[in-house]
PDB file of C-alpha atoms in Angstrom:
ATOM      1  CA  MET A  23       0.022  -0.025  -0.070  1.00 56.00           C
ATOM      2  CA  GLU A  24       3.050   2.539   0.775  1.00 57.00           C
ATOM      3  CA  THR A  25       4.293   1.596  -2.412  1.00 61.00           C
ATOM      4  CA  ARG A  26       1.464   2.431  -4.472  1.00 56.00           C
ATOM      5  CA  ILE A  27       1.138   5.565  -2.579  1.00 55.00           C
ATOM      6  CA  GLY A  28       4.703   6.499  -3.343  1.00 58.00           C
ATOM      7  CA  LEU A  29       4.564   5.863  -6.863  1.00 57.00           C
ATOM      8  CA  LEU A  30       1.014   8.015  -7.192  1.00 59.00           C
ATOM      9  CA  GLY A  31       3.244  11.214  -5.338  1.00 61.00           C
ATOM     10  CA  LEU A  32       6.180  10.497  -7.929  1.00 62.00           C
ATOM     11  CA  PHE A  33       3.680  10.459 -10.682  1.00 60.00           C
ATOM     12  CA  PHE A  34       2.058  13.413 -10.107  1.00 59.00           C
ATOM     13  CA  TYR A  35       5.227  15.507  -9.043  1.00 61.00           C
ATOM     14  CA  TYR A  36       6.629  14.485 -12.933  1.00 60.00           C
ATOM     15  CA  PHE A  37       3.049  15.616 -14.204  1.00 63.00           C
ATOM     16  CA  VAL A  38       3.519  18.927 -12.064  1.00 59.00           C
ATOM     17  CA  VAL A  39       6.951  19.539 -13.655  1.00 58.00           C
ATOM     18  CA  ILE A  40       6.156  18.733 -17.059  1.00 73.00           C
ATOM     19  CA  SER A  41       2.988  20.530 -17.082  1.00 68.00           C
ATOM     20  CA  THR A  42       4.693  23.621 -15.786  1.00 66.00           C
ATOM     21  CA  VAL A  43       7.658  23.329 -18.533  1.00 56.00           C
ATOM     22  CA  LEU A  44       5.247  23.008 -21.215  1.00 62.00           C
ATOM     23  CA  ASN A  45       3.338  26.152 -20.399  1.00 64.00           C
ATOM     24  CA  ILE A  46       6.353  28.252 -20.099  1.00 61.00           C
ATOM     25  CA  ILE A  47       7.616  26.983 -23.428  1.00 58.00           C
ATOM     26  CA  SER A  48       4.003  27.647 -24.878  1.00 60.00           C
ATOM     27  CA  GLY A  49       4.119  30.917 -23.340  1.00 55.00           C
ATOM     28  CA  GLU A  50       7.066  31.906 -24.819  1.00 51.00           C
ATOM     29  CA  VAL A  51       6.284  30.563 -28.465  1.00 44.00           C
ATOM     30  CA  GLN A  52       3.220  32.794 -28.265  1.00 50.00           C
ATOM     31  CA  SER A  53       5.000  35.702 -26.687  1.00 47.00           C
ATOM     32  CA  TYR A  54       7.367  35.457 -29.765  1.00 46.00           C
ATOM     33  CA  TRP A  55       4.882  35.702 -32.363  1.00 46.00           C
ATOM     34  CA  GLU A  56       3.085  38.413 -30.779  1.00 48.00           C
ATOM     35  CA  GLN A  57       6.169  40.502 -30.939  1.00 50.00           C
ATOM     36  CA  PRO A  58       5.774  43.438 -33.388  1.00 51.00           C
ATOM     37  CA  PHE A  59       9.016  42.473 -35.214  1.00 56.00           C
ATOM     38  CA  ALA A  60       8.281  39.037 -36.179  1.00 77.00           C
ATOM     39  CA  GLN A  61       5.045  40.661 -38.176  1.00 91.00           C
ATOM     40  CA  PRO A  62       5.607  41.790 -42.050  1.00 94.00           C
ATOM     41  CA  TYR A  63       6.845  45.033 -42.358  1.00 95.00           C
ATOM     42  CA  PHE A  64       8.328  47.454 -45.390  1.00 96.00           C
ATOM     43  CA  ASP A  65      11.990  47.922 -45.553  1.00 94.00           C
ATOM     44  CA  ASN A  66      11.946  51.936 -46.369  1.00 92.00           C
ATOM     45  CA  SER A  67      15.278  52.180 -47.565  1.00 92.00           C
ATOM     46  CA  THR A  68      14.124  51.722 -50.843  1.00 92.00           C
ATOM     47  CA  LYS A  69      13.339  54.867 -53.484  1.00 94.00           C
ATOM     48  CA  ARG A  70       9.815  55.655 -53.173  1.00 95.00           C
ATOM     49  CA  GLU A  71       9.468  58.395 -56.304  1.00 96.00           C
ATOM     50  CA  VAL A  72      11.075  56.888 -59.307  1.00 96.00           C
ATOM     51  CA  THR A  73      11.420  58.487 -62.772  1.00 93.00           C
ATOM     52  CA  ALA A  74      11.579  56.979 -66.172  1.00 92.00           C
ATOM     53  CA  THR A  75      11.925  58.164 -69.692  1.00 90.00           C
ATOM     54  CA  VAL A  76       9.555  56.918 -72.674  1.00 89.00           C
ATOM     55  CA  GLY A  77      10.666  53.443 -74.083  1.00 81.00           C
ATOM     56  CA  GLN A  78      13.076  52.685 -70.965  1.00 87.00           C
ATOM     57  CA  SER A  79      11.998  50.319 -68.357  1.00 93.00           C
ATOM     58  CA  ALA A  80      10.720  51.675 -64.955  1.00 95.00           C
ATOM     59  CA  LEU A  81      11.477  49.558 -62.014  1.00 97.00           C
ATOM     60  CA  LEU A  82       9.724  50.012 -58.441  1.00 97.00           C
ATOM     61  CA  HIS A  83      11.269  48.022 -56.042  1.00 97.00           C
ATOM     62  CA  CYS A  84       9.221  46.804 -52.625  1.00 97.00           C
ATOM     63  CA  ARG A  85      11.395  44.933 -49.796  1.00 97.00           C
ATOM     64  CA  VAL A  86       9.193  43.110 -47.148  1.00 96.00           C
ATOM     65  CA  ARG A  87      10.986  41.742 -44.053  1.00 95.00           C
ATOM     66  CA  ASN A  88       9.229  38.843 -42.163  1.00 94.00           C
ATOM     67  CA  LEU A  89       6.675  38.254 -45.028  1.00 94.00           C
ATOM     68  CA  GLY A  90       6.394  34.280 -43.923  1.00 92.00           C
ATOM     69  CA  ASP A  91       3.357  32.735 -45.786  1.00 92.00           C
ATOM     70  CA  ARG A  92       1.858  36.201 -46.736  1.00 94.00           C
ATOM     71  CA  ALA A  93       1.457  37.378 -50.613  1.00 96.00           C
ATOM     72  CA  VAL A  94       2.726  40.734 -51.822  1.00 97.00           C
ATOM     73  CA  SER A  95       0.390  42.248 -54.490  1.00 97.00           C
ATOM     74  CA  TRP A  96       1.180  45.365 -57.019  1.00 98.00           C
ATOM     75  CA  ILE A  97      -2.002  47.432 -57.474  1.00 97.00           C
ATOM     76  CA  ARG A  98      -2.383  50.631 -59.631  1.00 97.00           C
ATOM     77  CA  LYS A  99      -3.911  53.073 -57.569  1.00 96.00           C
ATOM     78  CA  ARG A 100      -5.970  55.007 -59.725  1.00 95.00           C
ATOM     79  CA  ASP A 101      -8.492  52.641 -60.819  1.00 94.00           C
ATOM     80  CA  LEU A 102      -7.626  49.815 -58.076  1.00 94.00           C
ATOM     81  CA  HIS A 103      -6.390  47.413 -60.791  1.00 96.00           C
ATOM     82  CA  ILE A 104      -4.667  44.376 -59.364  1.00 96.00           C
ATOM     83  CA  LEU A 105      -1.393  44.118 -61.528  1.00 97.00           C
ATOM     84  CA  THR A 106       0.497  40.995 -59.992  1.00 97.00           C
ATOM     85  CA  VAL A 107      -0.278  38.900 -57.016  1.00 97.00           C
ATOM     86  CA  GLY A 108       3.228  36.926 -56.105  1.00 95.00           C
ATOM     87  CA  ILE A 109       5.190  36.389 -59.132  1.00 94.00           C
ATOM     88  CA  LEU A 110       1.965  36.297 -61.400  1.00 95.00           C
ATOM     89  CA  THR A 111       0.455  38.680 -63.598  1.00 95.00           C
ATOM     90  CA  TYR A 112      -3.149  39.536 -63.082  1.00 93.00           C
ATOM     91  CA  THR A 113      -3.317  41.988 -66.264  1.00 94.00           C
ATOM     92  CA  ASN A 114      -3.740  41.386 -69.772  1.00 94.00           C
ATOM     93  CA  ASP A 115      -1.117  44.329 -70.206  1.00 95.00           C
ATOM     94  CA  GLN A 116       1.999  42.218 -70.275  1.00 93.00           C
ATOM     95  CA  ARG A 117       4.108  45.319 -69.873  1.00 96.00           C
ATOM     96  CA  PHE A 118       3.777  44.701 -66.299  1.00 97.00           C
ATOM     97  CA  GLN A 119       5.825  41.870 -64.561  1.00 97.00           C
ATOM     98  CA  SER A 120       6.666  40.854 -60.814  1.00 97.00           C
ATOM     99  CA  LEU A 121      10.276  39.953 -60.128  1.00 97.00           C
ATOM    100  CA  HIS A 122      11.053  38.236 -57.272  1.00 96.00           C
ATOM    101  CA  THR A 123      14.353  36.055 -56.238  1.00 95.00           C
ATOM    102  CA  GLU A 124      13.692  32.987 -54.018  1.00 92.00           C
ATOM    103  CA  GLY A 125      14.727  33.811 -50.528  1.00 91.00           C
ATOM    104  CA  SER A 126      15.124  37.925 -51.037  1.00 94.00           C
ATOM    105  CA  ASP A 127      13.020  40.365 -49.526  1.00 95.00           C
ATOM    106  CA  GLU A 128      12.365  42.104 -52.376  1.00 97.00           C
ATOM    107  CA  TRP A 129       9.157  42.472 -55.030  1.00 97.00           C
ATOM    108  CA  THR A 130       9.828  44.515 -57.874  1.00 97.00           C
ATOM    109  CA  LEU A 131       7.296  45.963 -60.618  1.00 98.00           C
ATOM    110  CA  ARG A 132       8.653  46.186 -64.147  1.00 98.00           C
ATOM    111  CA  ILE A 133       6.790  48.322 -66.368  1.00 97.00           C
ATOM    112  CA  THR A 134       8.350  47.586 -70.064  1.00 96.00           C
ATOM    113  CA  SER A 135       8.139  50.526 -72.388  1.00 92.00           C
ATOM    114  CA  PRO A 136       6.247  52.727 -69.995  1.00 95.00           C
ATOM    115  CA  GLN A 137       4.555  55.571 -71.647  1.00 94.00           C
ATOM    116  CA  PRO A 138       3.562  59.086 -69.965  1.00 94.00           C
ATOM    117  CA  ARG A 139      -0.260  57.893 -69.372  1.00 95.00           C
ATOM    118  CA  ASP A 140       1.565  55.444 -67.236  1.00 97.00           C
ATOM    119  CA  SER A 141       2.758  57.961 -64.805  1.00 97.00           C
ATOM    120  CA  GLY A 142       0.919  57.700 -61.147  1.00 97.00           C
ATOM    121  CA  THR A 143       0.859  56.046 -57.937  1.00 98.00           C
ATOM    122  CA  TYR A 144       1.124  52.036 -57.399  1.00 98.00           C
ATOM    123  CA  GLU A 145       0.898  50.500 -54.159  1.00 98.00           C
ATOM    124  CA  CYS A 146       2.977  47.432 -52.945  1.00 98.00           C
ATOM    125  CA  GLN A 147       0.526  45.394 -50.754  1.00 97.00           C
ATOM    126  CA  VAL A 148       0.963  42.476 -48.166  1.00 97.00           C
ATOM    127  CA  SER A 149      -1.770  40.063 -47.299  1.00 95.00           C
ATOM    128  CA  THR A 150      -1.959  40.334 -43.742  1.00 94.00           C
ATOM    129  CA  GLU A 151      -4.980  41.109 -41.525  1.00 92.00           C
ATOM    130  CA  PRO A 152      -5.419  43.942 -41.792  1.00 93.00           C
ATOM    131  CA  LYS A 153      -3.479  44.658 -45.088  1.00 94.00           C
ATOM    132  CA  ILE A 154      -0.294  46.719 -45.131  1.00 96.00           C
ATOM    133  CA  SER A 155       0.663  48.868 -48.133  1.00 96.00           C
ATOM    134  CA  GLN A 156       3.484  51.006 -49.132  1.00 97.00           C
ATOM    135  CA  ALA A 157       2.791  53.850 -52.073  1.00 97.00           C
ATOM    136  CA  PHE A 158       5.374  54.650 -54.550  1.00 98.00           C
ATOM    137  CA  ARG A 159       4.987  57.238 -57.120  1.00 98.00           C
ATOM    138  CA  LEU A 160       6.159  56.887 -61.065  1.00 97.00           C
ATOM    139  CA  ASN A 161       6.687  59.714 -63.019  1.00 96.00           C
ATOM    140  CA  VAL A 162       7.051  58.883 -67.249  1.00 95.00           C
ATOM    141  CA  VAL A 163       8.542  61.799 -68.958  1.00 93.00           C
ATOM    142  CA  VAL A 164       9.616  62.419 -72.702  1.00 91.00           C
ATOM    143  CA  SER A 165      13.350  63.597 -72.610  1.00 91.00           C
ATOM    144  CA  LYS A 166      14.413  65.611 -75.517  1.00 92.00           C
ATOM    145  CA  ALA A 167      17.786  66.869 -76.767  1.00 94.00           C
ATOM    146  CA  LYS A 168      18.417  70.296 -77.355  1.00 95.00           C
ATOM    147  CA  ILE A 169      21.155  72.234 -79.279  1.00 95.00           C
ATOM    148  CA  LEU A 170      22.004  75.853 -78.170  1.00 95.00           C
ATOM    149  CA  GLY A 171      21.328  78.611 -80.370  1.00 92.00           C
ATOM    150  CA  ASN A 172      19.241  79.264 -83.377  1.00 92.00           C
ATOM    151  CA  SER A 173      17.858  76.142 -85.664  1.00 92.00           C
ATOM    152  CA  GLU A 174      19.883  77.808 -88.130  1.00 94.00           C
ATOM    153  CA  LEU A 175      23.339  78.977 -88.446  1.00 93.00           C
ATOM    154  CA  PHE A 176      25.595  80.713 -90.927  1.00 94.00           C
ATOM    155  CA  ILE A 177      29.424  80.559 -90.587  1.00 93.00           C
ATOM    156  CA  LYS A 178      31.981  82.175 -92.533  1.00 94.00           C
ATOM    157  CA  SER A 179      34.515  80.142 -94.257  1.00 93.00           C
ATOM    158  CA  GLY A 180      37.431  79.501 -92.054  1.00 93.00           C
ATOM    159  CA  SER A 181      35.861  79.981 -88.788  1.00 94.00           C
ATOM    160  CA  ASP A 182      34.976  77.327 -86.470  1.00 95.00           C
ATOM    161  CA  ILE A 183      31.648  75.450 -86.360  1.00 95.00           C
ATOM    162  CA  ASN A 184      30.731  74.807 -82.323  1.00 95.00           C
ATOM    163  CA  LEU A 185      27.475  73.159 -81.580  1.00 96.00           C
ATOM    164  CA  THR A 186      26.482  72.125 -77.793  1.00 96.00           C
ATOM    165  CA  CYS A 187      23.357  69.845 -77.205  1.00 96.00           C
ATOM    166  CA  VAL A 188      21.936  68.962 -73.944  1.00 95.00           C
ATOM    167  CA  ALA A 189      19.643  65.913 -73.068  1.00 93.00           C
ATOM    168  CA  LEU A 190      16.708  67.525 -71.272  1.00 91.00           C
ATOM    169  CA  GLN A 191      14.627  65.587 -68.493  1.00 87.00           C
ATOM    170  CA  SER A 192      16.839  62.734 -68.598  1.00 86.00           C
ATOM    171  CA  PRO A 193      16.821  60.901 -65.061  1.00 83.00           C
ATOM    172  CA  ALA A 194      20.003  59.297 -66.208  1.00 83.00           C
ATOM    173  CA  PRO A 195      22.707  60.324 -68.052  1.00 87.00           C
ATOM    174  CA  PRO A 196      22.702  58.960 -71.709  1.00 88.00           C
ATOM    175  CA  SER A 197      25.162  56.062 -72.367  1.00 87.00           C
ATOM    176  CA  PHE A 198      26.077  57.955 -75.851  1.00 91.00           C
ATOM    177  CA  ILE A 199      25.305  61.081 -77.635  1.00 93.00           C
ATOM    178  CA  TYR A 200      25.796  60.575 -81.534  1.00 93.00           C
ATOM    179  CA  TRP A 201      26.295  63.550 -83.933  1.00 95.00           C
ATOM    180  CA  TYR A 202      25.014  62.928 -87.516  1.00 94.00           C
ATOM    181  CA  LYS A 203      25.297  65.092 -90.384  1.00 93.00           C
ATOM    182  CA  GLY A 204      22.526  64.247 -92.795  1.00 90.00           C
ATOM    183  CA  GLY A 205      21.659  60.761 -92.248  1.00 84.00           C
ATOM    184  CA  ARG A 206      25.445  59.487 -91.503  1.00 89.00           C
ATOM    185  CA  VAL A 207      27.437  59.841 -88.071  1.00 90.00           C
ATOM    186  CA  VAL A 208      29.759  62.741 -88.304  1.00 88.00           C
ATOM    187  CA  ASN A 209      33.138  60.778 -89.671  1.00 74.00           C
ATOM    188  CA  TYR A 210      36.173  61.641 -87.792  1.00 71.00           C
ATOM    189  CA  SER A 211      38.553  60.328 -90.513  1.00 65.00           C
ATOM    190  CA  GLN A 212      37.085  62.202 -93.196  1.00 71.00           C
ATOM    191  CA  ARG A 213      38.959  65.465 -92.584  1.00 77.00           C
ATOM    192  CA  GLY A 214      40.990  66.459 -89.621  1.00 83.00           C
ATOM    193  CA  GLY A 215      39.895  69.139 -87.262  1.00 89.00           C
ATOM    194  CA  ILE A 216      36.777  67.479 -86.049  1.00 92.00           C
ATOM    195  CA  SER A 217      36.419  66.749 -82.154  1.00 91.00           C
ATOM    196  CA  VAL A 218      33.782  65.864 -79.887  1.00 92.00           C
ATOM    197  CA  LEU A 219      33.701  66.243 -76.296  1.00 91.00           C
ATOM    198  CA  THR A 220      30.498  64.463 -74.204  1.00 92.00           C
ATOM    199  CA  GLU A 221      30.183  64.965 -70.650  1.00 91.00           C
ATOM    200  CA  ARG A 222      27.618  62.149 -69.130  1.00 86.00           C
ATOM    201  CA  GLN A 223      27.242  63.439 -65.750  1.00 86.00           C
ATOM    202  CA  THR A 224      26.094  67.227 -67.069  1.00 90.00           C
ATOM    203  CA  LYS A 225      24.467  65.216 -70.274  1.00 92.00           C
ATOM    204  CA  THR A 226      25.887  67.565 -72.685  1.00 94.00           C
ATOM    205  CA  SER A 227      27.930  66.916 -76.020  1.00 95.00           C
ATOM    206  CA  LYS A 228      29.912  69.464 -77.934  1.00 95.00           C
ATOM    207  CA  LEU A 229      30.913  69.272 -81.634  1.00 95.00           C
ATOM    208  CA  VAL A 230      33.758  71.343 -83.193  1.00 95.00           C
ATOM    209  CA  ILE A 231      34.629  71.291 -86.572  1.00 94.00           C
ATOM    210  CA  ALA A 232      37.701  73.771 -87.067  1.00 94.00           C
ATOM    211  CA  ARG A 233      38.292  75.662 -90.475  1.00 93.00           C
ATOM    212  CA  ALA A 234      34.859  75.258 -91.941  1.00 93.00           C
ATOM    213  CA  MET A 235      34.584  74.981 -95.284  1.00 92.00           C
ATOM    214  CA  PRO A 236      31.325  75.212 -97.708  1.00 93.00           C
ATOM    215  CA  SER A 237      31.733  71.175 -97.933  1.00 91.00           C
ATOM    216  CA  ASP A 238      30.721  71.379 -93.957  1.00 92.00           C
ATOM    217  CA  SER A 239      27.423  72.771 -94.490  1.00 94.00           C
ATOM    218  CA  GLY A 240      24.322  70.588 -93.865  1.00 94.00           C
ATOM    219  CA  ASN A 241      22.005  69.210 -91.340  1.00 96.00           C
ATOM    220  CA  TYR A 242      23.342  68.495 -87.891  1.00 96.00           C
ATOM    221  CA  THR A 243      21.600  65.971 -85.601  1.00 96.00           C
ATOM    222  CA  CYS A 244      22.675  65.198 -81.787  1.00 95.00           C
ATOM    223  CA  SER A 245      20.974  61.970 -80.724  1.00 94.00           C
ATOM    224  CA  PRO A 246      21.499  60.934 -77.130  1.00 92.00           C
ATOM    225  CA  SER A 247      20.869  57.321 -76.048  1.00 87.00           C
ATOM    226  CA  SER A 248      17.599  57.787 -74.562  1.00 82.00           C
ATOM    227  CA  SER A 249      16.313  61.098 -75.790  1.00 89.00           C
ATOM    228  CA  ASP A 250      14.482  62.461 -79.107  1.00 91.00           C
ATOM    229  CA  SER A 251      16.917  64.144 -81.176  1.00 93.00           C
ATOM    230  CA  ALA A 252      17.579  67.849 -82.210  1.00 95.00           C
ATOM    231  CA  SER A 253      18.873  69.460 -85.286  1.00 96.00           C
ATOM    232  CA  VAL A 254      20.335  72.417 -86.669  1.00 96.00           C
ATOM    233  CA  VAL A 255      21.113  73.339 -90.540  1.00 96.00           C
ATOM    234  CA  VAL A 256      24.433  74.989 -90.937  1.00 96.00           C
ATOM    235  CA  HIS A 257      25.735  77.120 -93.884  1.00 96.00           C
ATOM    236  CA  VAL A 258      29.286  77.790 -94.370  1.00 95.00           C
ATOM    237  CA  ILE A 259      29.430  80.728 -96.844  1.00 93.00           C
ATOM    238  CA  ASN A 260      32.538  82.426 -98.612  1.00 88.00           C
ATOM    239  CA  GLY A 261      33.527  85.920 -98.476  1.00 67.00           C
ATOM    240  CA  GLU A 262      34.315  88.506 -95.519  1.00 54.00           C
ATOM    241  CA  GLN A 263      30.676  89.193 -94.657  1.00 50.00           C
ATOM    242  CA  PRO A 264      28.495  85.942 -94.469  1.00 46.00           C
ATOM    243  CA  ALA A 265      24.525  86.335 -94.407  1.00 43.00           C
ATOM    244  CA  ALA A 266      24.885  85.576 -90.713  1.00 45.00           C
ATOM    245  CA  MET A 267      27.894  84.665 -88.301  1.00 51.00           C
ATOM    246  CA  GLN A 268      27.927  82.750 -85.429  1.00 46.00           C
ATOM    247  CA  HIS A 269      29.169  84.819 -82.531  1.00 44.00           C
ATOM    248  CA  GLY A 270      29.317  82.541 -79.455  1.00 39.00           C
ATOM    249  CA  ASN A 271      27.059  83.590 -76.690  1.00 37.00           C
ATOM    250  CA  SER A 272      26.622  87.317 -77.916  1.00 37.00           C
ATOM    251  CA  SER A 273      23.206  88.314 -79.252  1.00 36.00           C
ATOM    252  CA  ALA A 274      24.298  90.603 -81.857  1.00 34.00           C
ATOM    253  CA  ASN A 275      24.712  89.052 -85.378  1.00 38.00           C
ATOM    254  CA  SER A 276      26.081  90.650 -88.834  1.00 36.00           C
ATOM    255  CA  VAL A 277      23.481  90.629 -91.841  1.00 39.00           C
ATOM    256  CA  LEU A 278      24.521  91.552 -95.511  1.00 37.00           C
ATOM    257  CA  ILE A 279      21.264  91.978 -97.513  1.00 36.00           C
ATOM    258  CA  ASN A 280      21.604  92.905-101.542  1.00 35.00           C
ATOM    259  CA  ASN A 281      25.322  94.197-100.555  1.00 34.00           C
ATOM    260  CA  ARG A 282      23.812  96.606 -97.571  1.00 35.00           C
ATOM    261  CA  SER A 283      25.051  95.867 -94.215  1.00 34.00           C
ATOM    262  CA  PHE A 284      22.531  95.521 -91.210  1.00 38.00           C
ATOM    263  CA  SER A 285      23.050  95.087 -87.468  1.00 37.00           C
ATOM    264  CA  HIS A 286      20.596  93.587 -85.075  1.00 41.00           C
ATOM    265  CA  ARG A 287      20.445  92.786 -81.426  1.00 39.00           C
ATOM    266  CA  GLY A 288      17.901  90.543 -80.031  1.00 42.00           C
ATOM    267  CA  HIS A 289      17.108  87.460 -77.768  1.00 41.00           C
ATOM    268  CA  GLY A 290      14.922  85.406 -80.168  1.00 44.00           C
ATOM    269  CA  PRO A 291      15.583  83.257 -83.555  1.00 42.00           C
ATOM    270  CA  LEU A 292      15.566  85.436 -86.531  1.00 41.00           C
ATOM    271  CA  ASP A 293      12.341  84.231 -88.293  1.00 40.00           C
ATOM    272  CA  ARG A 294      13.057  85.422 -92.001  1.00 39.00           C
ATOM    273  CA  TRP A 295      15.144  87.515 -93.942  1.00 38.00           C
ATOM    274  CA  LEU A 296      14.381  91.229 -94.629  1.00 38.00           C
ATOM    275  CA  ALA A 297      13.174  91.464 -98.530  1.00 34.00           C
ATOM    276  CA  TYR A 298      14.122  94.559-100.496  1.00 33.00           C
ATOM    277  CA  LEU A 299      13.928  97.521 -98.745  1.00 36.00           C
ATOM    278  CA  GLY A 300      13.648 101.061-100.605  1.00 35.00           C
ATOM    279  CA  GLY A 301      14.112 104.446 -99.764  1.00 33.00           C
ATOM    280  CA  SER A 302      16.954 106.559 -98.313  1.00 30.00           C
ATOM    281  CA  LYS A 303      16.276 107.520 -94.963  1.00 31.00           C
ATOM    282  CA  ASN A 304      16.693 105.795 -91.829  1.00 32.00           C
ATOM    283  CA  LEU A 305      14.362 103.277 -90.595  1.00 32.00           C
ATOM    284  CA  ILE A 306      13.744 101.539 -87.616  1.00 32.00           C
ATOM    285  CA  LEU A 307      11.254  98.380 -86.799  1.00 33.00           C
ATOM    286  CA  SER A 308      10.371  97.946 -83.213  1.00 33.00           C
ATOM    287  CA  LEU A 309       8.874  94.472 -82.784  1.00 32.00           C
ATOM    288  CA  ALA A 310       7.631  94.772 -79.059  1.00 32.00           C
ATOM    289  CA  SER A 311       6.392  91.142 -79.190  1.00 34.00           C
ATOM    290  CA  THR A 312       9.942  89.702 -79.533  1.00 34.00           C
ATOM    291  CA  GLY A 313      11.616  92.565 -77.861  1.00 38.00           C
ATOM    292  CA  LEU A 314      14.008  92.849 -80.971  1.00 35.00           C
ATOM    293  CA  CYS A 315      14.910  96.126 -82.475  1.00 35.00           C
ATOM    294  CA  TRP A 316      16.396  96.588 -86.105  1.00 35.00           C
ATOM    295  CA  LEU A 317      18.338  99.686 -86.912  1.00 34.00           C
ATOM    296  CA  VAL A 318      18.753  99.725 -90.763  1.00 34.00           C
ATOM    297  CA  LYS A 319      20.817 102.656 -91.860  1.00 37.00           C
ATOM    298  CA  SER A 320      21.266 104.927 -95.181  1.00 36.00           C
ATOM    299  CA  ILE A 321      19.484 102.612 -97.757  1.00 37.00           C
ATOM    300  CA  THR A 322      19.465 103.876-101.115  1.00 35.00           C
ATOM    301  CA  SER A 323      17.264 102.717-103.773  1.00 38.00           C
ATOM    302  CA  PRO A 324      18.991 100.871-106.910  1.00 42.00           C
ATOM    303  CA  LEU A 325      16.492 102.885-108.979  1.00 40.00           C
ATOM    304  CA  GLY A 326      17.928 105.896-107.802  1.00 40.00           C
ATOM    305  CA  GLY A 327      14.437 106.870-106.420  1.00 42.00           C
ATOM    306  CA  THR A 328      13.817 109.021-103.104  1.00 40.00           C
ATOM    307  CA  GLY A 329      12.275 107.696-100.492  1.00 39.00           C
ATOM    308  CA  ARG A 330       8.207 107.647-100.162  1.00 37.00           C
TER     309      ARG A 330
END
């Protein structure tokens, strides 16, 4: 009888000890999962506003820690359209794709050949309860090249042609900037004195043709890798006084029409050449809309007539 009581007491003792240990372990496990860091959360180190150019793939990077068995979705905010869930695409527009490497925390939305209409807010959403999301802003811009100065230049034979091209609204430096004359890339070996200086960080390229000749006349085009091209027409003219001369950054130009010398100073392009001007008196034309002022001096009619 005493042996049985001893065994029951020992059994009860071990039962209490084991129950206590199990309760402690259960409490610790439950406490671990209830801690905030164990829940999915966003890594805010990723870029939240992205600018892309038309035709160049746009990438939105969403990084989720402690995802567990939850799913990550990409949603277009303007119409609440579900674009992707996990790595599956849920839209007929196959330009949208979710990129994910197994074991990583990053879920990337790639938009191939984006257009300006794709600009807007996109949400990276995690299927927790309640759901959590992070917004990303995409701006799709049209990058254009610009050749500084007028769209038509007149250069005196023997002077230098100096053209500067800038890639505007380009979120990243272009990988290259090509110069064309007509439809062909400018040929450095065709003649000496041709140089190109391209600065990727400033997105500029300078074309210099030393000692210009009439054969250098033509249409010159600047074409950056990710921008619309820009063109300028260059005329190289023989003689001491060409119809108009390139004067660097100066706004003053010399003009010769019908062997008469004119001078003008302005800040806008010359829209058209002055036609024949008769008379033998000074003529001042003020164009307030463009801020241009032309001073025409001592014009004598070739017919020998007097001014009207």
